[in-house]
Coordinates of C-alpha atoms in Angstrom, one line a residue:
X200 CA 142.8 151.4 -32.1
X201 CA 140.7 154.8 -32.6
X202 CA 141.7 156.6 -28.8
X203 CA 140.5 159.2 -27.4
X204 CA 139.9 160.9 -23.8
X205 CA 136.4 159.7 -22.7
X206 CA 134.9 162.6 -19.3
X207 CA 133.3 161.2 -16.5
X208 CA 132.2 163.9 -14.8
X209 CA 133.4 167.2 -13.1
X210 CA 134.9 167.2 -9.3
X211 CA 136.9 169.1 -7.0
X212 CA 140.6 169.4 -8.1
X213 CA 141.4 167.2 -5.0
X214 CA 144.1 163.6 -5.2
X215 CA 142.0 160.8 -5.9
X216 CA 142.5 157.5 -6.6
X217 CA 140.5 156.0 -9.0
X218 CA 141.4 153.1 -10.8
X219 CA 142.1 153.1 -14.7
X220 CA 141.0 157.2 -14.6
X221 CA 142.2 160.3 -13.7
X222 CA 141.9 164.2 -13.5
X223 CA 142.5 167.0 -15.1
X224 CA 142.4 169.9 -13.0
X225 CA 142.0 173.9 -13.6
X226 CA 141.3 176.6 -11.1
X227 CA 139.9 174.3 -8.3
X228 CA 137.8 171.7 -10.5
X229 CA 138.7 168.4 -12.2
X230 CA 137.4 166.8 -14.5
X231 CA 137.9 162.8 -14.5
X232 CA 139.2 161.4 -17.9
X233 CA 140.2 157.6 -18.4
X234 CA 141.8 156.8 -22.5
X235 CA 140.2 154.6 -24.3
X236 CA 139.0 152.5 -27.4
X237 CA 136.6 154.7 -29.5
X238 CA 135.9 151.7 -31.3
X239 CA 134.2 150.4 -28.2
X240 CA 131.4 152.9 -29.0
X241 CA 130.4 152.5 -32.1
X242 CA 127.8 150.1 -33.0
X243 CA 126.2 150.6 -30.0
X244 CA 122.4 149.2 -29.5
X245 CA 120.5 151.0 -27.1
X246 CA 117.8 148.7 -26.7
X247 CA 119.3 145.8 -25.7
X248 CA 118.7 145.7 -22.2
X249 CA 121.3 142.6 -22.1
X250 CA 123.0 142.6 -18.2
X251 CA 126.0 141.7 -20.7
X252 CA 125.2 144.0 -23.9
X253 CA 128.6 146.2 -24.2
X254 CA 126.8 149.4 -24.0
X255 CA 125.6 147.7 -20.6
X256 CA 129.3 146.7 -19.9
X257 CA 130.3 150.1 -20.7
X258 CA 127.5 152.0 -19.0
X259 CA 128.6 150.1 -15.4
X260 CA 132.2 151.2 -16.2
X261 CA 131.2 154.7 -16.6
X262 CA 129.2 154.5 -12.6
X263 CA 132.0 152.2 -11.2
X264 CA 134.4 155.8 -12.4
X265 CA 131.8 158.6 -10.9
X266 CA 131.1 156.3 -7.6
X267 CA 134.1 155.4 -6.5
X268 CA 135.2 160.0 -7.4
X269 CA 132.2 160.4 -5.0
X270 CA 132.4 158.4 -2.2
X271 CA 135.0 161.6 -1.0
X272 CA 133.7 164.2 -3.2
X273 CA 130.6 165.9 -4.4
X274 CA 130.1 165.2 -8.6
X275 CA 128.8 165.8 -11.8
X276 CA 128.3 163.3 -14.0
X277 CA 128.5 163.7 -17.9
X278 CA 126.1 162.2 -20.1
X279 CA 127.1 158.3 -20.9
X280 CA 129.7 158.8 -24.1
X281 CA 130.6 162.0 -23.5
X282 CA 134.7 162.2 -25.5
X283 CA 137.1 164.4 -25.8
X284 CA 139.9 165.0 -28.9
X285 CA 142.4 165.7 -25.8
X286 CA 143.6 167.6 -22.5
X287 CA 143.5 170.7 -24.3
X288 CA 140.0 170.0 -24.9
X289 CA 139.3 168.9 -20.8
X290 CA 141.3 172.4 -20.1
X291 CA 138.6 174.2 -22.0
X292 CA 136.0 172.8 -20.6
X293 CA 137.1 173.6 -17.6
X294 CA 137.7 177.2 -18.6
X295 CA 134.5 177.5 -20.4
X296 CA 132.2 175.8 -16.8
X297 CA 134.3 177.3 -14.7
X298 CA 131.5 179.1 -12.7
X299 CA 128.8 177.0 -13.5
X300 CA 130.3 173.9 -12.6
X301 CA 131.6 175.1 -9.0
X302 CA 128.2 176.8 -8.1
X303 CA 126.2 173.8 -9.0
X304 CA 129.5 170.7 -7.4
X305 CA 128.8 173.2 -4.2
X306 CA 124.6 172.6 -4.1
X307 CA 125.0 169.3 -4.6
X308 CA 128.0 169.0 -1.9
X309 CA 126.3 166.7 1.3
X310 CA 123.6 165.1 -0.8
X311 CA 122.4 162.1 -2.9
X312 CA 120.5 161.0 -5.3
X313 CA 117.1 158.3 -5.0
X314 CA 114.6 157.5 -7.2
X315 CA 110.5 156.7 -6.7
X316 CA 108.0 155.3 -9.6
X317 CA 104.7 154.3 -8.7
X318 CA 103.2 151.9 -10.3
X319 CA 99.2 151.1 -11.1
X320 CA 98.4 148.0 -9.4
X321 CA 97.7 145.1 -11.9
X322 CA 94.2 144.2 -12.5
X323 CA 92.4 140.3 -12.1
X324 CA 90.7 139.7 -15.2
X325 CA 87.0 140.5 -15.7
X326 CA 84.7 137.3 -16.8
X327 CA 82.6 138.7 -19.4
X328 CA 80.4 136.0 -19.9
X329 CA 76.8 137.3 -18.3
X330 CA 77.5 140.7 -17.9
X331 CA 75.2 142.2 -19.1
X332 CA 76.4 146.5 -20.8
X333 CA 74.9 148.6 -18.0
X334 CA 77.1 146.3 -15.6
X335 CA 79.8 146.5 -17.8
X336 CA 79.8 150.9 -18.5
X337 CA 79.4 150.3 -14.3
X338 CA 82.1 148.4 -14.5
X339 CA 85.0 150.3 -16.8
X340 CA 83.7 154.0 -14.5
X341 CA 84.3 152.3 -11.2
X342 CA 88.1 151.0 -13.4
X343 CA 88.2 154.4 -14.6
X344 CA 88.1 156.7 -11.2
X345 CA 89.6 153.8 -9.4
X346 CA 92.8 155.2 -11.6
X347 CA 92.3 158.7 -11.4
X348 CA 92.0 158.1 -8.0
X349 CA 96.6 156.1 -7.7
X350 CA 97.1 159.1 -9.9
X351 CA 96.1 161.5 -8.0
X352 CA 97.8 160.3 -4.7
X353 CA 100.9 158.9 -7.0
X354 CA 101.4 163.1 -7.9
X355 CA 100.1 164.2 -3.9
X356 CA 103.0 161.6 -3.2
X357 CA 105.3 163.3 -5.6
X358 CA 104.3 166.9 -4.0
X359 CA 105.2 166.1 -0.7
X360 CA 108.3 164.0 -1.2
X361 CA 109.5 167.3 -3.5
X362 CA 108.8 169.8 0.4
X363 CA 111.4 167.1 2.0
X364 CA 114.2 167.0 -0.6
X365 CA 116.4 169.4 -2.1
X366 CA 115.4 169.6 -5.3
X367 CA 113.8 167.2 -7.8
X368 CA 112.9 165.9 -11.0
X369 CA 110.3 163.9 -12.7
X370 CA 110.8 161.3 -15.7
X371 CA 108.1 161.1 -19.0
X372 CA 106.4 158.1 -17.5
X373 CA 106.1 154.8 -20.5
X374 CA 104.0 152.1 -19.5
X375 CA 101.7 150.9 -15.7
X376 CA 104.3 153.2 -14.3
X377 CA 101.9 156.7 -12.5
X378 CA 105.6 158.4 -11.3
X379 CA 108.5 158.2 -11.9
X380 CA 111.0 160.8 -9.9
X381 CA 114.3 161.5 -8.2
X382 CA 115.1 163.6 -5.8
X383 CA 118.4 165.1 -4.6
X384 CA 118.4 164.3 -0.6
X385 CA 120.8 166.0 1.8
X386 CA 122.4 162.8 3.8
X387 CA 121.4 163.7 6.8
X388 CA 117.8 164.1 6.2
X389 CA 117.7 160.1 4.0
X390 CA 116.8 158.6 7.4
X391 CA 113.2 160.8 7.4
X392 CA 113.3 160.8 3.6
X393 CA 112.2 157.2 3.6
X394 CA 110.4 157.2 6.7
X395 CA 108.1 159.8 4.9
X396 CA 108.1 157.4 1.7
X397 CA 107.3 154.4 3.4
X398 CA 104.4 157.2 5.4
X399 CA 102.8 158.2 2.8
X400 CA 102.3 154.7 0.2
X401 CA 101.6 153.5 2.9
X402 CA 98.1 155.9 3.9
X403 CA 98.0 156.4 0.2
X404 CA 98.0 152.5 -0.4
X405 CA 101.0 152.8 -3.4
X406 CA 103.3 150.2 -3.7
X407 CA 106.6 152.2 -4.4
X408 CA 110.0 150.7 -6.0
X409 CA 112.9 153.4 -4.3
X410 CA 116.2 152.7 -6.1
X411 CA 119.5 154.1 -5.2
X412 CA 121.9 155.9 -3.5
X413 CA 123.0 157.8 -7.0
X414 CA 125.5 160.3 -7.7
X415 CA 123.1 162.9 -9.2
X416 CA 123.0 161.7 -12.2
X417 CA 119.0 163.3 -12.8
X418 CA 120.6 167.2 -11.8
X419 CA 123.5 167.6 -13.6
X420 CA 122.2 170.5 -15.9
X421 CA 125.4 171.5 -17.8
X422 CA 125.4 171.0 -21.4
X423 CA 129.0 170.4 -23.0
X424 CA 128.3 171.0 -26.7
X425 CA 129.3 174.5 -26.4
X426 CA 131.7 174.5 -24.6

């Protein structure tokens, strides 16, 4: 069996009970790790959406450990699939990234991530029989104008929510998604943040999907390849 040390997140070096994982500490920081069978990470199909796929099972296990620590301490989640050679590599990572990680932990402390997604409204099918060319072009221009208005409204929503959050980031868009963003919000201001979402989406006529709360997955920027 091919074994390795799987790294879930960086946190503070304080006692923590995490089923199946433990902490490797160094100067007030700790790496949340577990010994794993590396064969589970070979041949994964990243295009497989099924909830019972090997990739989905591993991703849920990763999230469960990160969340278990996040309930008590701030965390910097590491990229899914981060594997180290052993304890020495873990200590080396913490030493190289010490000041950066400690500062970032302070920045995310007391804050949680919320996701907001806006989709374009589904268009009703148009009956083209008997529709003149002029009428068709008029309808097409009207639809394009409406789509542009919705994109601008989604951008305005993001701008306002960014002001209400400690940090924000936008993700790449796909399909009918007009806004896919994450916001890092102070725990004590979450009610106000959600009230702002509902107020703005109502005023702008946008259909909004909200996910969370999450650990700050979208706000961990450390690259570990050169650590």
